[in-house]
CSV table of C-alpha atoms in Angstrom, one decimal:
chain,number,residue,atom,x,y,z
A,1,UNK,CA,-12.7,21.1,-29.1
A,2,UNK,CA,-9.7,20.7,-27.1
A,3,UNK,CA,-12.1,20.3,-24.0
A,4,UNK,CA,-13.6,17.4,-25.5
A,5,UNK,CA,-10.5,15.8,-26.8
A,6,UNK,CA,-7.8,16.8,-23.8
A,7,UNK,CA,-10.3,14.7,-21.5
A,8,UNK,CA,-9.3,11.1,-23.0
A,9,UNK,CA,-5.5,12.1,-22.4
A,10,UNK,CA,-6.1,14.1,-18.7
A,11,UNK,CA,-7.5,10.3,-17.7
A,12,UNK,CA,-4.4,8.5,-19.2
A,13,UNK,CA,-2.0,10.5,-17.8
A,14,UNK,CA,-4.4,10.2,-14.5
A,15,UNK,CA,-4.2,6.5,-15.1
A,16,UNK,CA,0.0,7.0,-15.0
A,17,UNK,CA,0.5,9.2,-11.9
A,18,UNK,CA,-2.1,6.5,-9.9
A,19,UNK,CA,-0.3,3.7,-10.8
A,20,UNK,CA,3.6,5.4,-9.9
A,21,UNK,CA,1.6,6.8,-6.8
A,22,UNK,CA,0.0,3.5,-5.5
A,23,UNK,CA,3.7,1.7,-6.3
A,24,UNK,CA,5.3,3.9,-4.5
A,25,UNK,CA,2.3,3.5,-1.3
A,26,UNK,CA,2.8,-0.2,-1.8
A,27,UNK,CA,7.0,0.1,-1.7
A,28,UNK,CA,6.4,2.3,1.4
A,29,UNK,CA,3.8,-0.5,3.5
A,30,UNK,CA,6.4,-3.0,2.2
A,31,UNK,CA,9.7,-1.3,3.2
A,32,UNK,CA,11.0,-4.5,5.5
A,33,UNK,CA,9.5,-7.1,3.4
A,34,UNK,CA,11.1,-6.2,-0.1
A,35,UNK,CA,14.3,-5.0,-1.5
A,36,UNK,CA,13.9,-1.4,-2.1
A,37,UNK,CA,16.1,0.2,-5.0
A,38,UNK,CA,16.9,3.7,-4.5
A,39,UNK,CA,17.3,4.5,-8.6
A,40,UNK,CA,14.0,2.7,-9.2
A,41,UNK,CA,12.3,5.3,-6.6
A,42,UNK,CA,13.9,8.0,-8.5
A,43,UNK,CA,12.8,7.4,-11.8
A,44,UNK,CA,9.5,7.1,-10.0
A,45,UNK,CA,9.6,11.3,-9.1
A,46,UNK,CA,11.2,11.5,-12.6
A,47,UNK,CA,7.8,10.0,-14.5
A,48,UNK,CA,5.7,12.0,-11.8
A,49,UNK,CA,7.8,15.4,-12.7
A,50,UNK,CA,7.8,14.3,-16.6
A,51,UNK,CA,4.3,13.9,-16.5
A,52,UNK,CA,3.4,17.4,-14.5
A,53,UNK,CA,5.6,19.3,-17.0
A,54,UNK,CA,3.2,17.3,-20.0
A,55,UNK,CA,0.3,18.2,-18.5
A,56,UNK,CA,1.2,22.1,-17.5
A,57,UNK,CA,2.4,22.4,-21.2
A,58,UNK,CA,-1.0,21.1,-22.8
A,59,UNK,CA,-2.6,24.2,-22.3
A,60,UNK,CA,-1.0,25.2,-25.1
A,61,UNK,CA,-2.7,22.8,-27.5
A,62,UNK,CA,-6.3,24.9,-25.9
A,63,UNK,CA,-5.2,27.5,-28.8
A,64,UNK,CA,-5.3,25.0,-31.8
A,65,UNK,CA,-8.7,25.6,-33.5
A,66,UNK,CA,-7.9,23.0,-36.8
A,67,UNK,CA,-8.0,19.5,-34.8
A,68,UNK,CA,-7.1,16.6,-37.0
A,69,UNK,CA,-7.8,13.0,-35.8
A,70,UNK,CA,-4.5,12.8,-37.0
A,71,UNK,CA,-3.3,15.1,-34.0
A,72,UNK,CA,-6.2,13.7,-31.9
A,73,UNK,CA,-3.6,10.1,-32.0
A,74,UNK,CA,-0.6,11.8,-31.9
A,75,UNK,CA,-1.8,12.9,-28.3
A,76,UNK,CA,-3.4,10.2,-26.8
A,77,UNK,CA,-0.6,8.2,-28.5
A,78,UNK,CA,1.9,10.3,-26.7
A,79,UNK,CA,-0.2,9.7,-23.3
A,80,UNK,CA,-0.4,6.2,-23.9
A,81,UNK,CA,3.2,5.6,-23.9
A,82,UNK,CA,3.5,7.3,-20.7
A,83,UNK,CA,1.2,5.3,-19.1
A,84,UNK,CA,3.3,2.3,-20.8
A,85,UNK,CA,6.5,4.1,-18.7
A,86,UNK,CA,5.2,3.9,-15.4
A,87,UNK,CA,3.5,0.5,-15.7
A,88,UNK,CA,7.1,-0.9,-16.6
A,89,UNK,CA,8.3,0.9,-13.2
A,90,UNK,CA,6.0,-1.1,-11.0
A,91,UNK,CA,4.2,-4.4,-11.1
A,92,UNK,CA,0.6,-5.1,-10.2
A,93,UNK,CA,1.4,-7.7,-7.8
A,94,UNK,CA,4.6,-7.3,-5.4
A,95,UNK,CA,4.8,-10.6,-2.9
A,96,UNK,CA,7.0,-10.4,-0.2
A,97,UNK,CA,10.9,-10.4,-0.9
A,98,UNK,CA,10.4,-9.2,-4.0
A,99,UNK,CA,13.6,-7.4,-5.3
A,100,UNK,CA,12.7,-3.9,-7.0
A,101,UNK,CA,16.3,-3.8,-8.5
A,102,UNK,CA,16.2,-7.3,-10.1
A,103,UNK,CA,12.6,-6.0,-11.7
A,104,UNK,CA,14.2,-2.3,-13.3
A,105,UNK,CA,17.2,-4.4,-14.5
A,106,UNK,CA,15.0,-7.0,-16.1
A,107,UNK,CA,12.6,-4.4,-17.9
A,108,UNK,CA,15.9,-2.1,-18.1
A,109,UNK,CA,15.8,-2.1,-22.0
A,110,UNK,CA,12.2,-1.7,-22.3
A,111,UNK,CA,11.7,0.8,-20.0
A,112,UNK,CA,14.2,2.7,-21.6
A,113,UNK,CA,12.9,2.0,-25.3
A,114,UNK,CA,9.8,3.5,-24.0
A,115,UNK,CA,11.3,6.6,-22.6
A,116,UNK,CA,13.4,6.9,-25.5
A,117,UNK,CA,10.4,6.9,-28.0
A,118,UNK,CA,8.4,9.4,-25.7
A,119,UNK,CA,11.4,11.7,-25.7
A,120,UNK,CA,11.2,11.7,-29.5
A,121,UNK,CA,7.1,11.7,-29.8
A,122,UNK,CA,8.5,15.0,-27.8
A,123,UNK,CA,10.3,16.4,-30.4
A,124,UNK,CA,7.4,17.7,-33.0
A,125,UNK,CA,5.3,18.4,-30.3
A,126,UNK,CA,7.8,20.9,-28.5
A,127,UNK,CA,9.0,22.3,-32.1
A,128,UNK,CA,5.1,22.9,-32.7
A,129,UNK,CA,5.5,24.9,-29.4
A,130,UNK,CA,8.8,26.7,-29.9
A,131,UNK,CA,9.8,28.7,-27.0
A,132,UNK,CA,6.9,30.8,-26.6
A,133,UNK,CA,5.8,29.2,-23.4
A,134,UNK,CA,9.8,29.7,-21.8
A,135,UNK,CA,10.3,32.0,-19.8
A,136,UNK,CA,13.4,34.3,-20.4
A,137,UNK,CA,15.0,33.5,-17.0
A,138,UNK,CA,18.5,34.0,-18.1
A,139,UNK,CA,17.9,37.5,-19.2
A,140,UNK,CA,16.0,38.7,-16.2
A,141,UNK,CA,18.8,37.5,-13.4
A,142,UNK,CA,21.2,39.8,-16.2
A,143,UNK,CA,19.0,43.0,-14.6
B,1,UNK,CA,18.0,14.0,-22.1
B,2,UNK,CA,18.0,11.5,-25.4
B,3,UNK,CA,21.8,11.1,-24.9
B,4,UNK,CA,20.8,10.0,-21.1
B,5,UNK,CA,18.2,7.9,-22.4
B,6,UNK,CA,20.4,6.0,-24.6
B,7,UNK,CA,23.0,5.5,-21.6
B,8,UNK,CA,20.5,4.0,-19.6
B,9,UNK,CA,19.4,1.6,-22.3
B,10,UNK,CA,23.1,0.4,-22.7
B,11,UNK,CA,24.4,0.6,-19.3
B,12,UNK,CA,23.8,-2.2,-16.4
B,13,UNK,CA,26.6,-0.3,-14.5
B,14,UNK,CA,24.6,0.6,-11.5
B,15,UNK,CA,26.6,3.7,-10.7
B,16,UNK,CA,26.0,5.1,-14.1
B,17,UNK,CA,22.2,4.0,-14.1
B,18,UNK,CA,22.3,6.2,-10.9
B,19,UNK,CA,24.1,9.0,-12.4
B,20,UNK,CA,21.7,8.9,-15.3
B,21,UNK,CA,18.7,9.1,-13.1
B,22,UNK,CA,20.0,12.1,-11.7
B,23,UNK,CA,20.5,14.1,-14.1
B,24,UNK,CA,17.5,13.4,-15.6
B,25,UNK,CA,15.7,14.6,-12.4
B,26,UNK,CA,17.9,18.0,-12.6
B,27,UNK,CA,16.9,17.9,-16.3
B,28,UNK,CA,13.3,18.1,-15.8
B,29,UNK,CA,13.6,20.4,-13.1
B,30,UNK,CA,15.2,23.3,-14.6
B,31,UNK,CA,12.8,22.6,-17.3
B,32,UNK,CA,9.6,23.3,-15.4
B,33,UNK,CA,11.8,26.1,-14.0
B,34,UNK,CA,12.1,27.3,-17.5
B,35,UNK,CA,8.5,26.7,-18.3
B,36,UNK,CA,6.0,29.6,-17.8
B,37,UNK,CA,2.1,28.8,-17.5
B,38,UNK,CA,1.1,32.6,-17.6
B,39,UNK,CA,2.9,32.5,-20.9
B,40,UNK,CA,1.2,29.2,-22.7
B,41,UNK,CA,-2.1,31.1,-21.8
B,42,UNK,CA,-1.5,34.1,-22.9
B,43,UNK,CA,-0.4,33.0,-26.1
C-alpha cells in the first residue's frame, strides 16, 4: 500500500527539491545581475536538508499495514506544505536587479507561518515514530 | 527548532534572521546525524 500511496508525496517533495535546485541554478547564472542574500541561500540548503531527512524517515510509514485516507492527507498534506516552503524561497520569474533580500523580507512572515505549521504537522508524525529510528550515538562515544 | 521558527517570524533584525538560519542548519544536521536508516528498516 505504502508503494502506491508514498508515490503522490515522493513527486511533491520532487517537485520542492526542483524548484530550491533550479532557484539556486538561476541565483548562480545571475550572480552580477541580482542582489544575492546570503541567509536566503541558507535556508535554501536548510529546505534541501529538511526535506532529505523527510524523505529518509518515510520508510518508516513502509511498516503501517492499516492506511486510512485520513493518514493518506495527513502526508501529502505534510508534502504539500513543503512544496509551499520552497516556492515562497524563490520566484518563478527573477528579472535583472532583482533583490533576493527585499523578496525573503517581504514573504518573511509567510514563509515562516509555513515552516512553523510544518514543524507542527511534524509533531504527531515524529511521536508516531518515537525514537526507534535514532540512533543511540551518545551512548556508543561513552564506550 | 519551533522557538527558532517563531524568532524568525518576529524578527526583521537581519543579524538575528542570520543567526536563526544557522542554527537551524546545525539543527537539522545533528538530526540526520541522529537518524539511523538501518534502524527505520529494520523495525
Amino acid at each position: 500500500m505504502f508503494d502506491y500511496l508514498g508515490v503522490l508525496v515522493s513527486v511533491i517533495f520532487g517537485l520542492a527539491l526542483t524548484h530550491l535546485l533550479t532557484g539556486l541554478s538561476r541565483v548562480i547564472q545571475m550572480r552580477s545581475h541580482v542582489r544575492v542574500y546570503w541567509v536566503q541561500l541558507l535556508w535554501t540548503l536548510n529546505i534541501i536538508l529538511y526535506i532529505l531527512g523527510l524523505w529518509w524517515g518515510m520508510y518508516w510509514w513502509k511498516h503501517l499495514q492499516d492506511w486510512t485516507v485520513g493518514r493518506f492527507l495527513f502526508l501529502s498534506g505534510y508534502a504539500s506544505v513543503i512544496y509551499l516552503l520552497s516556492a515562497l524561497l524563490y520566484p518563478h520569474e527573477v528579472a535583472e536587479g532583482f533583490d533576493f533580500e527585499t523578496h525573503f523580507e517581504s514573504n518573511r512572515r509567510w514563509f515562516f507561518g509555513v515552516f512553523l505549521l510544518a514543524l507542527l504537522l511534524d509533531v504527531p508524525e515524529t511521536l508516531s515514530k518515537g525514537i526507534s529510528h535514532l540512533r543511540n550515538t551518545w551512548c556508543s562515544c561513552r564506550r | 527548532m519551533i522557538a527558532l521558527g517563531l524568532t524568525g517570524f518576529l524578527s526583521r533584525n537581519r543579524r538575528v534572521q542570520s543567526v536563526v538560519a544557522l542554527l537551524v542548519l546545525l539543527t537539522l544536521i545533528a538530526y540526520l546525524n541522529f537518524t539511523s536508516l538501518e534502524r527505520i528498516v529494520v523495525r
